[in-house]
Short mmCIF file of N, CA and C in Angstrom, two decimals:
data_model
loop_
_atom_site.label_atom_id
_atom_site.label_comp_id
_atom_site.label_asym_id
_atom_site.label_seq_id
_atom_site.Cartn_x
_atom_site.Cartn_y
_atom_site.Cartn_z
N MET A 87 53.31 42.27 -4.63
CA MET A 87 52.41 41.22 -4.21
C MET A 87 51.03 41.55 -4.74
N SER A 88 50.42 40.63 -5.47
CA SER A 88 49.10 40.88 -6.05
C SER A 88 48.01 40.70 -5.01
N MET A 89 46.83 41.24 -5.35
CA MET A 89 45.70 41.10 -4.43
C MET A 89 45.37 39.63 -4.22
N GLU A 90 45.53 38.83 -5.28
CA GLU A 90 45.20 37.42 -5.17
C GLU A 90 46.07 36.70 -4.14
N SER A 91 47.29 37.21 -3.93
CA SER A 91 48.18 36.55 -2.99
C SER A 91 48.06 37.13 -1.58
N ARG A 92 47.11 38.02 -1.36
CA ARG A 92 46.88 38.62 -0.05
C ARG A 92 45.61 38.04 0.53
N PRO A 93 45.71 36.96 1.32
CA PRO A 93 44.51 36.28 1.81
C PRO A 93 43.53 37.18 2.53
N GLY A 94 43.99 38.14 3.32
CA GLY A 94 43.08 39.00 4.06
C GLY A 94 42.21 39.84 3.14
N VAL A 95 42.81 40.37 2.09
CA VAL A 95 42.08 41.19 1.13
C VAL A 95 41.07 40.34 0.38
N THR A 96 41.52 39.20 -0.15
CA THR A 96 40.64 38.32 -0.92
C THR A 96 39.50 37.80 -0.06
N ALA A 97 39.80 37.38 1.17
CA ALA A 97 38.76 36.87 2.06
C ALA A 97 37.75 37.96 2.40
N GLY A 98 38.24 39.17 2.61
CA GLY A 98 37.34 40.28 2.92
C GLY A 98 36.42 40.61 1.76
N VAL A 99 36.96 40.64 0.55
CA VAL A 99 36.13 40.90 -0.63
C VAL A 99 35.11 39.79 -0.79
N LYS A 100 35.54 38.55 -0.59
CA LYS A 100 34.61 37.42 -0.70
C LYS A 100 33.47 37.57 0.31
N ALA A 101 33.81 37.90 1.54
CA ALA A 101 32.77 38.05 2.57
C ALA A 101 31.82 39.19 2.21
N ASP A 102 32.36 40.30 1.72
CA ASP A 102 31.51 41.43 1.33
C ASP A 102 30.57 41.03 0.19
N LEU A 103 31.08 40.31 -0.81
CA LEU A 103 30.23 39.89 -1.93
C LEU A 103 29.17 38.91 -1.46
N GLU A 104 29.53 37.99 -0.58
CA GLU A 104 28.55 37.02 -0.08
C GLU A 104 27.45 37.70 0.71
N ASN A 105 27.77 38.84 1.35
CA ASN A 105 26.78 39.59 2.12
C ASN A 105 26.12 40.68 1.28
N THR A 106 26.34 40.63 -0.03
CA THR A 106 25.84 41.62 -0.99
C THR A 106 26.15 43.05 -0.56
N ASP A 107 27.29 43.25 0.06
CA ASP A 107 27.74 44.59 0.44
C ASP A 107 28.75 45.03 -0.62
N PHE A 108 28.21 45.40 -1.80
CA PHE A 108 29.06 45.72 -2.93
C PHE A 108 29.92 46.96 -2.67
N GLY A 109 29.36 47.92 -1.96
CA GLY A 109 30.13 49.13 -1.63
C GLY A 109 31.34 48.80 -0.78
N ALA A 110 31.17 47.93 0.20
CA ALA A 110 32.29 47.53 1.06
C ALA A 110 33.34 46.77 0.26
N ALA A 111 32.89 45.91 -0.67
CA ALA A 111 33.84 45.16 -1.51
C ALA A 111 34.64 46.13 -2.36
N ALA A 112 33.97 47.09 -2.98
CA ALA A 112 34.66 48.08 -3.81
C ALA A 112 35.63 48.90 -2.98
N ALA A 113 35.21 49.30 -1.76
CA ALA A 113 36.07 50.10 -0.88
C ALA A 113 37.31 49.30 -0.49
N ARG A 114 37.13 48.03 -0.16
CA ARG A 114 38.26 47.18 0.24
C ARG A 114 39.25 47.04 -0.92
N ILE A 115 38.72 46.83 -2.11
CA ILE A 115 39.57 46.71 -3.30
C ILE A 115 40.30 48.03 -3.54
N GLN A 116 39.56 49.14 -3.44
CA GLN A 116 40.15 50.45 -3.69
C GLN A 116 41.27 50.76 -2.70
N ARG A 117 41.07 50.43 -1.42
CA ARG A 117 42.14 50.68 -0.42
C ARG A 117 43.41 49.96 -0.82
N ARG A 118 43.25 48.73 -1.28
CA ARG A 118 44.42 47.96 -1.69
C ARG A 118 45.06 48.56 -2.94
N LEU A 119 44.22 49.00 -3.86
CA LEU A 119 44.75 49.58 -5.09
C LEU A 119 45.47 50.89 -4.85
N LYS A 120 44.99 51.67 -3.87
CA LYS A 120 45.65 52.94 -3.58
C LYS A 120 47.08 52.73 -3.13
N GLN A 121 47.33 51.59 -2.50
CA GLN A 121 48.69 51.29 -2.07
C GLN A 121 49.61 51.15 -3.28
N ARG A 122 49.07 50.73 -4.38
CA ARG A 122 49.86 50.53 -5.59
C ARG A 122 49.42 51.44 -6.73
N ASN A 123 48.28 52.11 -6.56
CA ASN A 123 47.72 52.98 -7.59
C ASN A 123 47.59 52.25 -8.92
N THR A 124 47.10 51.04 -8.86
CA THR A 124 46.95 50.19 -10.02
C THR A 124 45.48 49.97 -10.32
N PRO A 125 45.08 50.12 -11.58
CA PRO A 125 43.67 49.84 -11.90
C PRO A 125 43.37 48.35 -11.79
N LEU A 126 42.13 48.06 -11.46
CA LEU A 126 41.66 46.68 -11.41
C LEU A 126 40.54 46.55 -12.43
N ASN A 127 40.76 45.74 -13.45
CA ASN A 127 39.79 45.51 -14.52
C ASN A 127 39.02 44.23 -14.23
N VAL A 128 37.76 44.43 -13.82
CA VAL A 128 36.91 43.31 -13.43
C VAL A 128 35.91 43.03 -14.55
N ALA A 129 35.99 41.84 -15.13
CA ALA A 129 35.06 41.44 -16.18
C ALA A 129 33.82 40.83 -15.56
N ILE A 130 32.65 41.32 -15.97
CA ILE A 130 31.38 40.76 -15.54
C ILE A 130 30.85 39.97 -16.72
N THR A 131 30.81 38.66 -16.58
CA THR A 131 30.50 37.79 -17.71
C THR A 131 29.43 36.77 -17.33
N GLY A 132 28.93 36.09 -18.32
CA GLY A 132 27.88 35.10 -18.14
C GLY A 132 26.96 35.11 -19.35
N GLU A 133 25.89 34.37 -19.27
CA GLU A 133 24.96 34.28 -20.39
C GLU A 133 24.10 35.53 -20.49
N SER A 134 23.58 35.79 -21.66
CA SER A 134 22.69 36.92 -21.89
C SER A 134 21.46 36.80 -20.97
N GLY A 135 21.08 37.92 -20.37
CA GLY A 135 19.90 37.93 -19.51
C GLY A 135 20.13 37.48 -18.09
N SER A 136 21.37 37.24 -17.72
CA SER A 136 21.66 36.74 -16.37
C SER A 136 21.68 37.85 -15.31
N GLY A 137 21.71 39.10 -15.74
CA GLY A 137 21.72 40.20 -14.79
C GLY A 137 23.06 40.89 -14.65
N LYS A 138 23.93 40.74 -15.65
CA LYS A 138 25.27 41.34 -15.58
C LYS A 138 25.21 42.86 -15.45
N SER A 139 24.44 43.51 -16.32
CA SER A 139 24.36 44.97 -16.30
C SER A 139 23.69 45.47 -15.02
N THR A 140 22.67 44.78 -14.56
CA THR A 140 22.01 45.16 -13.30
C THR A 140 22.99 45.04 -12.15
N PHE A 141 23.80 44.00 -12.13
CA PHE A 141 24.82 43.84 -11.09
C PHE A 141 25.81 45.01 -11.13
N ILE A 142 26.26 45.38 -12.32
CA ILE A 142 27.21 46.49 -12.45
C ILE A 142 26.61 47.76 -11.86
N ASN A 143 25.35 48.03 -12.17
CA ASN A 143 24.70 49.22 -11.63
C ASN A 143 24.59 49.15 -10.11
N ALA A 144 24.22 48.01 -9.58
CA ALA A 144 24.10 47.85 -8.13
C ALA A 144 25.46 48.00 -7.46
N PHE A 145 26.49 47.41 -8.03
CA PHE A 145 27.84 47.49 -7.49
C PHE A 145 28.31 48.95 -7.45
N ARG A 146 27.93 49.71 -8.46
CA ARG A 146 28.32 51.12 -8.56
C ARG A 146 27.41 52.03 -7.75
N GLY A 147 26.34 51.46 -7.17
CA GLY A 147 25.45 52.23 -6.33
C GLY A 147 24.53 53.15 -7.10
N ILE A 148 24.19 52.78 -8.33
CA ILE A 148 23.29 53.60 -9.13
C ILE A 148 22.13 52.76 -9.64
N GLY A 149 21.03 53.41 -9.96
CA GLY A 149 19.86 52.72 -10.47
C GLY A 149 19.97 52.46 -11.97
N ASP A 150 19.20 51.51 -12.46
CA ASP A 150 19.23 51.18 -13.88
C ASP A 150 18.85 52.35 -14.77
N GLU A 151 18.08 53.30 -14.24
CA GLU A 151 17.62 54.45 -15.04
C GLU A 151 18.51 55.69 -14.85
N ASP A 152 19.50 55.62 -13.96
CA ASP A 152 20.36 56.78 -13.71
C ASP A 152 21.30 57.04 -14.88
N GLU A 153 21.72 58.30 -14.97
CA GLU A 153 22.68 58.67 -16.01
C GLU A 153 23.98 57.88 -15.81
N GLY A 154 24.53 57.36 -16.88
CA GLY A 154 25.77 56.59 -16.81
C GLY A 154 25.59 55.14 -16.42
N ALA A 155 24.35 54.71 -16.24
CA ALA A 155 24.08 53.31 -15.86
C ALA A 155 24.31 52.40 -17.06
N ALA A 156 24.67 51.15 -16.77
CA ALA A 156 24.75 50.14 -17.82
C ALA A 156 23.32 49.84 -18.28
N PRO A 157 23.07 49.82 -19.59
CA PRO A 157 21.70 49.56 -20.07
C PRO A 157 21.22 48.17 -19.68
N THR A 158 19.97 48.08 -19.26
CA THR A 158 19.36 46.81 -18.89
C THR A 158 18.06 46.65 -19.66
N GLY A 159 17.57 45.43 -19.75
CA GLY A 159 16.30 45.22 -20.43
C GLY A 159 15.92 43.76 -20.49
N VAL A 160 14.76 43.50 -21.08
CA VAL A 160 14.26 42.14 -21.18
C VAL A 160 14.78 41.44 -22.43
N VAL A 161 15.49 42.19 -23.29
CA VAL A 161 16.15 41.60 -24.46
C VAL A 161 17.63 41.90 -24.35
N GLU A 162 18.42 41.27 -25.18
CA GLU A 162 19.87 41.47 -25.15
C GLU A 162 20.21 42.95 -25.34
N THR A 163 20.89 43.54 -24.36
CA THR A 163 21.19 44.97 -24.42
C THR A 163 22.68 45.26 -24.54
N THR A 164 23.55 44.37 -24.11
CA THR A 164 24.98 44.61 -24.16
C THR A 164 25.55 43.98 -25.42
N SER A 165 25.95 44.83 -26.37
CA SER A 165 26.44 44.31 -27.64
C SER A 165 27.94 44.51 -27.83
N GLN A 166 28.57 45.22 -26.90
CA GLN A 166 30.02 45.39 -26.96
C GLN A 166 30.58 45.48 -25.54
N VAL A 167 31.85 45.18 -25.42
CA VAL A 167 32.54 45.26 -24.13
C VAL A 167 32.58 46.74 -23.73
N THR A 168 32.04 47.04 -22.54
CA THR A 168 31.90 48.43 -22.12
C THR A 168 32.43 48.62 -20.70
N PRO A 169 33.33 49.61 -20.50
CA PRO A 169 33.86 49.87 -19.15
C PRO A 169 32.94 50.79 -18.35
N TYR A 170 32.85 50.50 -17.04
CA TYR A 170 32.10 51.33 -16.11
C TYR A 170 32.95 51.52 -14.86
N PRO A 171 33.64 52.67 -14.75
CA PRO A 171 34.43 52.92 -13.54
C PRO A 171 33.50 53.12 -12.35
N HIS A 172 33.95 52.67 -11.19
CA HIS A 172 33.18 52.89 -9.97
C HIS A 172 33.22 54.39 -9.68
N PRO A 173 32.06 55.01 -9.35
CA PRO A 173 32.05 56.47 -9.14
C PRO A 173 32.93 56.95 -7.98
N LYS A 174 33.08 56.16 -6.94
CA LYS A 174 33.90 56.57 -5.80
C LYS A 174 35.32 56.02 -5.90
N TYR A 175 35.51 54.96 -6.65
CA TYR A 175 36.80 54.28 -6.74
C TYR A 175 37.17 54.10 -8.20
N PRO A 176 37.62 55.14 -8.88
CA PRO A 176 37.82 55.08 -10.32
C PRO A 176 38.87 54.08 -10.79
N SER A 177 39.70 53.59 -9.89
CA SER A 177 40.66 52.55 -10.27
C SER A 177 40.00 51.19 -10.46
N VAL A 178 38.78 51.03 -9.92
CA VAL A 178 38.03 49.79 -10.09
C VAL A 178 37.12 49.97 -11.30
N ILE A 179 37.43 49.25 -12.37
CA ILE A 179 36.66 49.36 -13.60
C ILE A 179 35.94 48.04 -13.84
N LEU A 180 34.62 48.12 -13.86
CA LEU A 180 33.79 46.95 -14.16
C LEU A 180 33.53 46.94 -15.66
N TRP A 181 33.79 45.82 -16.29
CA TRP A 181 33.60 45.69 -17.73
C TRP A 181 32.37 44.83 -17.98
N ASP A 182 31.38 45.43 -18.62
CA ASP A 182 30.15 44.73 -18.97
C ASP A 182 30.41 43.99 -20.28
N LEU A 183 30.47 42.67 -20.19
CA LEU A 183 30.71 41.85 -21.38
C LEU A 183 29.39 41.36 -21.96
N PRO A 184 29.31 41.27 -23.28
CA PRO A 184 28.10 40.69 -23.88
C PRO A 184 27.90 39.26 -23.38
N GLY A 185 26.69 38.79 -23.49
CA GLY A 185 26.38 37.43 -23.05
C GLY A 185 27.04 36.38 -23.91
N ILE A 186 27.56 35.35 -23.27
CA ILE A 186 28.17 34.23 -23.99
C ILE A 186 27.06 33.35 -24.57
N GLY A 187 27.30 32.83 -25.76
CA GLY A 187 26.37 31.87 -26.35
C GLY A 187 25.24 32.50 -27.14
N THR A 188 25.32 33.80 -27.43
CA THR A 188 24.31 34.44 -28.27
C THR A 188 24.72 34.30 -29.74
N THR A 189 23.86 34.70 -30.65
CA THR A 189 24.20 34.61 -32.07
C THR A 189 25.37 35.52 -32.43
N ARG A 190 25.47 36.66 -31.74
CA ARG A 190 26.60 37.57 -32.00
C ARG A 190 27.88 37.15 -31.29
N PHE A 191 27.72 36.41 -30.19
CA PHE A 191 28.88 36.00 -29.39
C PHE A 191 28.79 34.50 -29.08
N PRO A 192 28.97 33.65 -30.11
CA PRO A 192 28.89 32.21 -29.88
C PRO A 192 29.98 31.74 -28.91
N ALA A 193 29.67 30.72 -28.13
CA ALA A 193 30.57 30.25 -27.08
C ALA A 193 31.96 29.92 -27.60
N ASP A 194 32.06 29.30 -28.79
CA ASP A 194 33.37 28.89 -29.28
C ASP A 194 34.24 30.06 -29.75
N GLU A 195 33.67 31.26 -29.91
CA GLU A 195 34.44 32.44 -30.32
C GLU A 195 34.46 33.53 -29.23
N TYR A 196 33.73 33.31 -28.17
CA TYR A 196 33.50 34.34 -27.15
C TYR A 196 34.80 34.91 -26.57
N LEU A 197 35.70 34.06 -26.14
CA LEU A 197 36.91 34.52 -25.47
C LEU A 197 37.71 35.47 -26.34
N LYS A 198 37.83 35.15 -27.61
CA LYS A 198 38.57 35.99 -28.55
C LYS A 198 37.81 37.30 -28.81
N LEU A 199 36.50 37.21 -29.01
CA LEU A 199 35.70 38.39 -29.35
C LEU A 199 35.67 39.43 -28.24
N VAL A 200 35.71 39.01 -26.99
CA VAL A 200 35.64 39.97 -25.88
C VAL A 200 37.02 40.31 -25.31
N GLY A 201 38.09 39.70 -25.81
CA GLY A 201 39.43 39.99 -25.30
C GLY A 201 39.62 39.54 -23.87
N PHE A 202 39.25 38.31 -23.60
CA PHE A 202 39.18 37.76 -22.25
C PHE A 202 40.48 37.91 -21.46
N GLU A 203 41.62 37.83 -22.12
CA GLU A 203 42.90 37.83 -21.41
C GLU A 203 43.26 39.16 -20.78
N LYS A 204 42.62 40.26 -21.18
CA LYS A 204 43.01 41.58 -20.68
C LYS A 204 42.46 41.93 -19.30
N PHE A 205 41.60 41.08 -18.76
CA PHE A 205 40.97 41.37 -17.47
C PHE A 205 41.75 40.74 -16.32
N ASP A 206 41.69 41.41 -15.15
CA ASP A 206 42.43 40.96 -13.97
C ASP A 206 41.64 39.98 -13.12
N PHE A 207 40.34 40.10 -13.14
CA PHE A 207 39.48 39.40 -12.21
C PHE A 207 38.13 39.24 -12.88
N PHE A 208 37.40 38.17 -12.53
CA PHE A 208 36.14 37.88 -13.21
C PHE A 208 35.03 37.57 -12.22
N ILE A 209 33.83 38.02 -12.57
CA ILE A 209 32.63 37.61 -11.85
C ILE A 209 31.72 36.98 -12.90
N ILE A 210 31.44 35.69 -12.73
CA ILE A 210 30.57 34.96 -13.65
C ILE A 210 29.18 34.94 -13.04
N ILE A 211 28.24 35.57 -13.74
CA ILE A 211 26.87 35.66 -13.23
C ILE A 211 26.00 34.67 -13.98
N SER A 212 25.21 33.93 -13.23
CA SER A 212 24.33 32.93 -13.83
C SER A 212 22.93 33.05 -13.26
N ASP A 213 21.96 32.77 -14.11
CA ASP A 213 20.55 32.77 -13.72
C ASP A 213 19.84 31.67 -14.48
N PRO A 214 19.11 30.81 -13.91
CA PRO A 214 18.95 30.61 -12.47
C PRO A 214 19.92 29.57 -11.94
N ARG A 215 20.59 28.85 -12.84
CA ARG A 215 21.54 27.83 -12.42
C ARG A 215 22.80 27.94 -13.27
N PHE A 216 23.88 27.39 -12.78
CA PHE A 216 25.11 27.40 -13.56
C PHE A 216 25.02 26.36 -14.66
N ARG A 217 25.49 26.79 -15.83
CA ARG A 217 25.37 25.96 -17.03
C ARG A 217 26.74 25.67 -17.61
N GLU A 218 26.73 24.93 -18.69
CA GLU A 218 27.97 24.51 -19.35
C GLU A 218 28.85 25.71 -19.71
N ASN A 219 28.27 26.77 -20.26
CA ASN A 219 29.07 27.94 -20.62
C ASN A 219 29.73 28.58 -19.41
N ASP A 220 29.05 28.58 -18.27
CA ASP A 220 29.63 29.13 -17.05
C ASP A 220 30.86 28.32 -16.63
N VAL A 221 30.74 27.02 -16.73
CA VAL A 221 31.87 26.14 -16.38
C VAL A 221 33.03 26.36 -17.34
N LYS A 222 32.73 26.50 -18.62
CA LYS A 222 33.80 26.74 -19.61
C LYS A 222 34.52 28.05 -19.32
N LEU A 223 33.77 29.08 -18.96
CA LEU A 223 34.39 30.35 -18.59
C LEU A 223 35.31 30.17 -17.39
N ALA A 224 34.83 29.48 -16.36
CA ALA A 224 35.63 29.26 -15.15
C ALA A 224 36.91 28.48 -15.48
N GLN A 225 36.80 27.48 -16.32
CA GLN A 225 37.97 26.69 -16.69
C GLN A 225 39.00 27.53 -17.44
N GLU A 226 38.54 28.40 -18.32
CA GLU A 226 39.45 29.27 -19.06
C GLU A 226 40.13 30.27 -18.13
N ILE A 227 39.38 30.81 -17.18
CA ILE A 227 39.96 31.75 -16.21
C ILE A 227 41.03 31.04 -15.37
N GLN A 228 40.74 29.83 -14.94
CA GLN A 228 41.72 29.06 -14.17
C GLN A 228 42.95 28.76 -15.02
N ARG A 229 42.74 28.45 -16.29
CA ARG A 229 43.87 28.19 -17.19
C ARG A 229 44.78 29.41 -17.29
N MET A 230 44.18 30.61 -17.23
CA MET A 230 44.95 31.86 -17.29
C MET A 230 45.55 32.22 -15.92
N LYS A 231 45.28 31.39 -14.91
CA LYS A 231 45.78 31.60 -13.55
C LYS A 231 45.28 32.93 -12.96
N LYS A 232 44.00 33.20 -13.21
CA LYS A 232 43.35 34.39 -12.67
C LYS A 232 42.23 33.96 -11.74
N LYS A 233 41.67 34.92 -11.02
CA LYS A 233 40.65 34.64 -10.00
C LYS A 233 39.27 34.99 -10.53
N PHE A 234 38.26 34.30 -9.97
CA PHE A 234 36.88 34.57 -10.33
C PHE A 234 35.95 34.19 -9.19
N TYR A 235 34.75 34.72 -9.26
CA TYR A 235 33.66 34.34 -8.37
C TYR A 235 32.46 34.00 -9.23
N PHE A 236 31.72 32.99 -8.78
CA PHE A 236 30.41 32.71 -9.36
C PHE A 236 29.41 33.53 -8.57
N LEU A 237 28.45 34.10 -9.25
CA LEU A 237 27.38 34.83 -8.59
C LEU A 237 26.07 34.38 -9.22
N GLN A 238 25.19 33.83 -8.42
CA GLN A 238 23.89 33.42 -8.93
C GLN A 238 22.93 34.57 -8.71
N SER A 239 22.37 35.07 -9.80
CA SER A 239 21.47 36.21 -9.72
C SER A 239 20.02 35.73 -9.60
N LYS A 240 19.18 36.67 -9.27
CA LYS A 240 17.74 36.46 -9.21
C LYS A 240 17.33 35.38 -8.21
N VAL A 241 18.09 35.26 -7.14
CA VAL A 241 17.81 34.28 -6.10
C VAL A 241 16.46 34.58 -5.45
N ASP A 242 16.07 35.85 -5.44
CA ASP A 242 14.77 36.21 -4.87
C ASP A 242 13.64 35.47 -5.58
N LYS A 243 13.76 35.27 -6.89
CA LYS A 243 12.74 34.51 -7.63
C LYS A 243 12.72 33.04 -7.19
N ASP A 244 13.91 32.47 -6.98
CA ASP A 244 13.99 31.08 -6.52
C ASP A 244 13.35 30.92 -5.15
N ILE A 245 13.58 31.89 -4.27
CA ILE A 245 13.01 31.82 -2.92
C ILE A 245 11.48 31.92 -2.99
N ARG A 246 10.98 32.85 -3.80
CA ARG A 246 9.52 32.98 -3.94
C ARG A 246 8.91 31.69 -4.49
N ALA A 247 9.57 31.08 -5.49
CA ALA A 247 9.05 29.84 -6.06
C ALA A 247 9.07 28.72 -5.04
N ALA A 248 10.14 28.60 -4.27
CA ALA A 248 10.22 27.56 -3.25
C ALA A 248 9.17 27.78 -2.18
N LYS A 249 8.93 29.01 -1.83
CA LYS A 249 7.92 29.34 -0.80
C LYS A 249 6.52 28.93 -1.28
N ARG A 250 6.24 29.14 -2.56
CA ARG A 250 4.93 28.79 -3.12
C ARG A 250 4.73 27.29 -3.22
N THR A 251 5.80 26.54 -3.44
CA THR A 251 5.65 25.11 -3.74
C THR A 251 5.97 24.18 -2.58
N ARG A 252 6.45 24.71 -1.47
CA ARG A 252 6.83 23.87 -0.35
C ARG A 252 6.00 24.19 0.89
N ARG A 253 5.43 23.16 1.48
CA ARG A 253 4.66 23.37 2.71
C ARG A 253 5.55 23.79 3.86
N GLU A 254 6.72 23.14 3.93
CA GLU A 254 7.64 23.42 5.03
C GLU A 254 8.82 24.25 4.51
N PHE A 255 8.49 25.42 4.02
CA PHE A 255 9.51 26.31 3.45
C PHE A 255 10.41 26.88 4.54
N ASN A 256 11.71 26.92 4.25
CA ASN A 256 12.69 27.50 5.16
C ASN A 256 13.69 28.26 4.30
N VAL A 257 13.73 29.56 4.45
CA VAL A 257 14.58 30.39 3.60
C VAL A 257 16.06 30.03 3.76
N GLU A 258 16.52 29.77 4.97
CA GLU A 258 17.93 29.42 5.18
C GLU A 258 18.28 28.10 4.51
N ARG A 259 17.38 27.13 4.59
CA ARG A 259 17.61 25.84 3.95
C ARG A 259 17.65 26.00 2.42
N THR A 260 16.76 26.83 1.89
CA THR A 260 16.75 27.09 0.45
C THR A 260 18.05 27.77 0.01
N LEU A 261 18.48 28.78 0.75
CA LEU A 261 19.74 29.46 0.42
C LEU A 261 20.93 28.52 0.55
N SER A 262 20.91 27.67 1.54
CA SER A 262 21.99 26.68 1.71
C SER A 262 22.06 25.74 0.51
N THR A 263 20.90 25.30 0.04
CA THR A 263 20.85 24.43 -1.14
C THR A 263 21.44 25.13 -2.35
N ILE A 264 21.10 26.41 -2.54
CA ILE A 264 21.62 27.19 -3.67
C ILE A 264 23.13 27.34 -3.54
N ARG A 265 23.62 27.64 -2.34
CA ARG A 265 25.07 27.80 -2.14
C ARG A 265 25.82 26.49 -2.44
N LYS A 266 25.27 25.37 -1.97
CA LYS A 266 25.92 24.08 -2.23
C LYS A 266 25.98 23.79 -3.72
N ASN A 267 24.90 24.12 -4.43
CA ASN A 267 24.89 23.92 -5.88
C ASN A 267 25.95 24.76 -6.56
N CYS A 268 26.11 26.00 -6.12
CA CYS A 268 27.13 26.89 -6.68
C CYS A 268 28.53 26.31 -6.45
N ALA A 269 28.77 25.82 -5.25
CA ALA A 269 30.08 25.25 -4.93
C ALA A 269 30.41 24.04 -5.78
N GLN A 270 29.38 23.22 -6.03
CA GLN A 270 29.59 22.04 -6.89
C GLN A 270 29.95 22.45 -8.29
#
């Protein structure tokens, strides 16, 4: 029985990710994997600059400047598909994929260039909003009958901007609006 067909495991991972408790999500996945001792290859994908490498470092519980961290920067830094095993749960391997839609990884060749079919699970990261390439990735993942999550990064910037521009700012209402947009 795969993790995808275990509602309790999937729901728990989803709740952990929604609460940004990456360590708990990794631990939950690892407990399930220990039962089968099977690696889980998680592709972290999205457009260049969306925060994929920063997410990988946060998920692994390390800083961007720590040894073994995924390189981050203000320019395109990920130029090849790179594995990053979780330090506590080595069966969970996060794969840092180059950004889709760059000159080196055009959208129409992206899936082939990164070997999209070899991954078990996907996290599509977008900043600041989901775009056409994000939808295309989701559609391809669904076509492969695999699971994915959308993750909108840099929400803190959206909240700060909303706070500056709205007289009647409400953080919960702003987050609710962002969540509804993601669901759509």
